[in-house]
C-alpha cells in the first residue's frame, strides 16, 4: 500500500508544481513589459462583441466594455470603452464575453481627433487575483515615478 501511495505522489507531484506555476503566470516582469507598451490597461466587463471585418483566416471584433478598474490610461471605473480585437478565424463569441484584463494600444484616426484602441496581441487575460495585485503594484510604482 505504501508503494502505491509513493508512486501516486511521484506521478502527481509534477502536476501540482505546474498548477502552482500557472497561478503565478504571467510574471511581474512580463506584465510590466506589456503595461509599458500600451496606452490603456484595464479590468473590463464585456457588454457587446461583434465581428466588423473578416479576411481569410482572420476576424476583427469590435468590443464594447465597461471599465471595472483602470490601471493605466484616461478611462475610469464605470466608463464604457470601445476597442478592436483581432482573432484567428473562426473565432467564437464566447471568448469575447465576461471579465477580462485588456492591454490596449492607441492610435489617432486620420483626422487626429479621436483615438482608436486595439488589443496588444496575445495580452488579454482572465482577471485572476494575483494578476490584479501585480497590476496594482505596477500602477502604484508608475504613479510614484517622476515624469
PDB file of C-alpha atoms in Angstrom:
ATOM      1  CA  UNK A   1       0.000   0.000   0.000  1.00  0.00           C
ATOM      2  CA  UNK A   2       2.855   2.390   0.817  1.00  0.00           C
ATOM      3  CA  UNK A   3       4.363   1.690  -2.578  1.00  0.00           C
ATOM      4  CA  UNK A   4       1.131   2.701  -4.373  1.00  0.00           C
ATOM      5  CA  UNK A   5       0.925   5.925  -2.345  1.00  0.00           C
ATOM      6  CA  UNK A   6       4.563   6.740  -3.146  1.00  0.00           C
ATOM      7  CA  UNK A   7       4.056   6.079  -6.856  1.00  0.00           C
ATOM      8  CA  UNK A   8       0.879   8.177  -6.853  1.00  0.00           C
ATOM      9  CA  UNK A   9       2.733  11.025  -5.167  1.00  0.00           C
ATOM     10  CA  UNK A  10       5.560  10.842  -7.703  1.00  0.00           C
ATOM     11  CA  UNK A  11       3.068  10.974 -10.560  1.00  0.00           C
ATOM     12  CA  UNK A  12       1.054  13.863  -9.069  1.00  0.00           C
ATOM     13  CA  UNK A  13       3.987  15.986  -7.885  1.00  0.00           C
ATOM     14  CA  UNK A  14       4.908  17.382 -11.334  1.00  0.00           C
ATOM     15  CA  UNK A  15       1.248  18.178 -11.988  1.00  0.00           C
ATOM     16  CA  UNK A  16       0.944  20.075  -8.711  1.00  0.00           C
ATOM     17  CA  UNK A  17       4.119  22.030  -9.434  1.00  0.00           C
ATOM     18  CA  UNK A  18       2.777  23.011 -12.862  1.00  0.00           C
ATOM     19  CA  UNK A  19      -0.543  24.109 -11.385  1.00  0.00           C
ATOM     20  CA  UNK A  20       1.244  26.344  -8.894  1.00  0.00           C
ATOM     21  CA  UNK A  21       3.367  27.911 -11.620  1.00  0.00           C
ATOM     22  CA  UNK A  22       0.274  28.705 -13.732  1.00  0.00           C
ATOM     23  CA  UNK A  23      -1.244  30.634 -10.808  1.00  0.00           C
ATOM     24  CA  UNK A  24       1.745  32.997 -10.876  1.00  0.00           C
ATOM     25  CA  UNK A  25       1.780  33.458 -14.648  1.00  0.00           C
ATOM     26  CA  UNK A  26       2.383  35.933 -16.108  1.00  0.00           C
ATOM     27  CA  UNK A  27       5.316  37.190 -14.123  1.00  0.00           C
ATOM     28  CA  UNK A  28       5.532  40.736 -12.809  1.00  0.00           C
ATOM     29  CA  UNK A  29       8.269  41.452 -15.368  1.00  0.00           C
ATOM     30  CA  UNK A  30       6.065  40.201 -18.231  1.00  0.00           C
ATOM     31  CA  UNK A  31       3.074  42.285 -17.095  1.00  0.00           C
ATOM     32  CA  UNK A  32       5.264  45.360 -16.642  1.00  0.00           C
ATOM     33  CA  UNK A  33       6.587  44.985 -20.191  1.00  0.00           C
ATOM     34  CA  UNK A  34       3.055  44.836 -21.641  1.00  0.00           C
ATOM     35  CA  UNK A  35       1.963  47.695 -19.333  1.00  0.00           C
ATOM     36  CA  UNK A  36       4.745  49.929 -20.654  1.00  0.00           C
ATOM     37  CA  UNK A  37       3.902  49.049 -24.287  1.00  0.00           C
ATOM     38  CA  UNK A  38       0.316  50.374 -24.276  1.00  0.00           C
ATOM     39  CA  UNK A  39      -1.837  53.430 -23.554  1.00  0.00           C
ATOM     40  CA  UNK A  40      -4.576  51.670 -21.553  1.00  0.00           C
ATOM     41  CA  UNK A  41      -4.629  48.746 -19.123  1.00  0.00           C
ATOM     42  CA  UNK A  42      -7.977  47.904 -17.557  1.00  0.00           C
ATOM     43  CA  UNK A  43     -10.090  45.213 -15.968  1.00  0.00           C
ATOM     44  CA  UNK A  44     -13.293  45.287 -18.028  1.00  0.00           C
ATOM     45  CA  UNK A  45     -16.637  43.535 -18.338  1.00  0.00           C
ATOM     46  CA  UNK A  46     -17.554  42.986 -21.965  1.00  0.00           C
ATOM     47  CA  UNK A  47     -21.049  44.219 -22.833  1.00  0.00           C
ATOM     48  CA  UNK A  48     -21.137  43.659 -26.595  1.00  0.00           C
ATOM     49  CA  UNK A  49     -18.940  41.995 -29.182  1.00  0.00           C
ATOM     50  CA  UNK A  50     -19.456  41.802 -32.911  1.00  0.00           C
ATOM     51  CA  UNK A  51     -17.364  40.906 -35.924  1.00  0.00           C
ATOM     52  CA  UNK A  52     -16.897  44.042 -38.027  1.00  0.00           C
ATOM     53  CA  UNK A  53     -14.461  42.745 -40.638  1.00  0.00           C
ATOM     54  CA  UNK A  54     -13.287  39.413 -41.993  1.00  0.00           C
ATOM     55  CA  UNK A  55     -10.359  38.497 -44.141  1.00  0.00           C
ATOM     56  CA  UNK A  56      -9.401  34.897 -44.885  1.00  0.00           C
ATOM     57  CA  UNK A  57      -8.252  33.328 -41.629  1.00  0.00           C
ATOM     58  CA  UNK A  58      -8.874  36.404 -39.500  1.00  0.00           C
ATOM     59  CA  UNK A  59     -11.836  38.094 -37.736  1.00  0.00           C
ATOM     60  CA  UNK A  60     -11.783  41.658 -36.439  1.00  0.00           C
ATOM     61  CA  UNK A  61     -14.095  42.170 -33.441  1.00  0.00           C
ATOM     62  CA  UNK A  62     -15.460  45.455 -32.123  1.00  0.00           C
ATOM     63  CA  UNK A  63     -15.826  45.250 -28.345  1.00  0.00           C
ATOM     64  CA  UNK A  64     -17.808  47.492 -26.039  1.00  0.00           C
ATOM     65  CA  UNK A  65     -16.853  47.049 -22.382  1.00  0.00           C
ATOM     66  CA  UNK A  66     -17.406  48.668 -19.002  1.00  0.00           C
ATOM     67  CA  UNK A  67     -14.271  49.565 -17.056  1.00  0.00           C
ATOM     68  CA  UNK A  68     -14.255  47.849 -13.656  1.00  0.00           C
ATOM     69  CA  UNK A  69     -10.783  49.077 -12.686  1.00  0.00           C
ATOM     70  CA  UNK A  70      -8.304  51.184 -14.639  1.00  0.00           C
ATOM     71  CA  UNK A  71      -4.595  50.508 -14.180  1.00  0.00           C
ATOM     72  CA  UNK A  72      -3.339  52.904 -16.865  1.00  0.00           C
ATOM     73  CA  UNK A  73      -4.930  55.456 -19.161  1.00  0.00           C
ATOM     74  CA  UNK A  74      -7.688  58.020 -19.173  1.00  0.00           C
ATOM     75  CA  UNK A  75     -10.638  55.729 -18.503  1.00  0.00           C
ATOM     76  CA  UNK A  76     -12.232  55.418 -15.063  1.00  0.00           C
ATOM     77  CA  UNK A  77     -14.477  52.916 -13.318  1.00  0.00           C
ATOM     78  CA  UNK A  78     -17.945  52.762 -14.879  1.00  0.00           C
ATOM     79  CA  UNK A  79     -16.936  54.278 -18.220  1.00  0.00           C
ATOM     80  CA  UNK A  80     -17.610  52.340 -21.409  1.00  0.00           C
ATOM     81  CA  UNK A  81     -14.702  51.829 -23.763  1.00  0.00           C
ATOM     82  CA  UNK A  82     -14.704  50.529 -27.333  1.00  0.00           C
ATOM     83  CA  UNK A  83     -11.778  48.683 -28.811  1.00  0.00           C
ATOM     84  CA  UNK A  84     -10.899  46.232 -31.558  1.00  0.00           C
ATOM     85  CA  UNK A  85      -9.598  42.720 -31.122  1.00  0.00           C
ATOM     86  CA  UNK A  86      -8.262  40.594 -33.962  1.00  0.00           C
ATOM     87  CA  UNK A  87      -8.580  36.823 -33.742  1.00  0.00           C
ATOM     88  CA  UNK A  88      -7.873  33.814 -35.898  1.00  0.00           C
ATOM     89  CA  UNK A  89     -10.971  32.648 -37.743  1.00  0.00           C
ATOM     90  CA  UNK A  90     -13.211  31.034 -36.969  1.00  0.00           C
ATOM     91  CA  UNK A  91     -13.326  32.762 -33.596  1.00  0.00           C
ATOM     92  CA  UNK A  92     -16.033  32.055 -31.042  1.00  0.00           C
ATOM     93  CA  UNK A  93     -18.130  34.759 -29.426  1.00  0.00           C
ATOM     94  CA  UNK A  94     -17.729  33.047 -26.030  1.00  0.00           C
ATOM     95  CA  UNK A  95     -14.107  34.262 -25.950  1.00  0.00           C
ATOM     96  CA  UNK A  96     -15.422  37.828 -26.109  1.00  0.00           C
ATOM     97  CA  UNK A  97     -17.705  37.681 -23.080  1.00  0.00           C
ATOM     98  CA  UNK A  98     -17.293  38.202 -19.351  1.00  0.00           C
ATOM     99  CA  UNK A  99     -14.497  39.912 -17.438  1.00  0.00           C
ATOM    100  CA  UNK A 100     -11.031  40.427 -18.957  1.00  0.00           C
ATOM    101  CA  UNK A 101      -7.843  42.323 -18.333  1.00  0.00           C
ATOM    102  CA  UNK A 102      -7.013  44.162 -21.541  1.00  0.00           C
ATOM    103  CA  UNK A 103      -3.870  45.934 -22.719  1.00  0.00           C
ATOM    104  CA  UNK A 104      -4.833  48.458 -25.387  1.00  0.00           C
ATOM    105  CA  UNK A 105      -2.723  50.203 -27.975  1.00  0.00           C
ATOM    106  CA  UNK A 106      -4.000  53.597 -29.024  1.00  0.00           C
ATOM    107  CA  UNK A 107      -3.536  55.481 -32.243  1.00  0.00           C
ATOM    108  CA  UNK A 108      -5.241  58.545 -33.620  1.00  0.00           C
ATOM    109  CA  UNK A 109      -7.507  58.152 -36.613  1.00  0.00           C
ATOM    110  CA  UNK A 110      -6.748  60.016 -39.856  1.00  0.00           C
ATOM    111  CA  UNK A 111      -8.262  63.325 -38.741  1.00  0.00           C
ATOM    112  CA  UNK A 112      -6.237  63.223 -35.485  1.00  0.00           C
ATOM    113  CA  UNK A 113      -9.386  63.935 -33.437  1.00  0.00           C
ATOM    114  CA  UNK A 114     -10.204  60.602 -31.878  1.00  0.00           C
ATOM    115  CA  UNK A 115      -8.253  57.672 -30.511  1.00  0.00           C
ATOM    116  CA  UNK A 116      -8.816  54.155 -31.813  1.00  0.00           C
ATOM    117  CA  UNK A 117      -7.931  51.359 -29.400  1.00  0.00           C
ATOM    118  CA  UNK A 118      -6.869  47.833 -30.245  1.00  0.00           C
ATOM    119  CA  UNK A 119      -5.672  44.917 -28.150  1.00  0.00           C
ATOM    120  CA  UNK A 120      -1.959  44.269 -27.816  1.00  0.00           C
ATOM    121  CA  UNK A 121      -1.503  40.859 -29.425  1.00  0.00           C
ATOM    122  CA  UNK A 122      -1.696  37.898 -27.012  1.00  0.00           C
ATOM    123  CA  UNK A 123      -2.166  40.120 -23.974  1.00  0.00           C
ATOM    124  CA  UNK A 124      -5.807  39.625 -22.929  1.00  0.00           C
ATOM    125  CA  UNK A 125      -6.015  37.807 -19.584  1.00  0.00           C
ATOM    126  CA  UNK A 126      -8.577  36.442 -17.170  1.00  0.00           C
ATOM    127  CA  UNK A 127      -8.749  38.680 -14.072  1.00  0.00           C
ATOM    128  CA  UNK A 128      -7.128  36.342 -11.516  1.00  0.00           C
ATOM    129  CA  UNK A 129      -6.491  37.883  -8.056  1.00  0.00           C
ATOM    130  CA  UNK A 130      -2.701  37.538  -8.430  1.00  0.00           C
ATOM    131  CA  UNK A 131      -2.745  39.380 -11.764  1.00  0.00           C
ATOM    132  CA  UNK A 132      -4.881  42.194 -10.341  1.00  0.00           C
ATOM    133  CA  UNK A 133      -2.480  42.514  -7.390  1.00  0.00           C
ATOM    134  CA  UNK A 134       0.538  42.704  -9.723  1.00  0.00           C
ATOM    135  CA  UNK A 135      -1.111  45.341 -11.909  1.00  0.00           C
ATOM    136  CA  UNK A 136      -1.961  47.453  -8.856  1.00  0.00           C
ATOM    137  CA  UNK A 137       1.689  47.237  -7.821  1.00  0.00           C
ATOM    138  CA  UNK A 138       2.837  48.309 -11.305  1.00  0.00           C
ATOM    139  CA  UNK A 139       0.325  51.194 -11.334  1.00  0.00           C
ATOM    140  CA  UNK A 140       1.474  52.343  -7.910  1.00  0.00           C
ATOM    141  CA  UNK A 141       5.138  52.276  -8.944  1.00  0.00           C
ATOM    142  CA  UNK A 142       4.360  54.179 -12.163  1.00  0.00           C
ATOM    143  CA  UNK A 143       2.487  56.905 -10.255  1.00  0.00           C
ATOM    144  CA  UNK A 144       5.414  57.416  -7.854  1.00  0.00           C
ATOM    145  CA  UNK A 145       7.957  57.756 -10.663  1.00  0.00           C
ATOM    146  CA  UNK A 146       8.895  61.360 -11.549  1.00  0.00           C
ATOM    147  CA  UNK A 147       7.844  62.408 -15.048  1.00  0.00           C
TER     148      UNK A 147
END
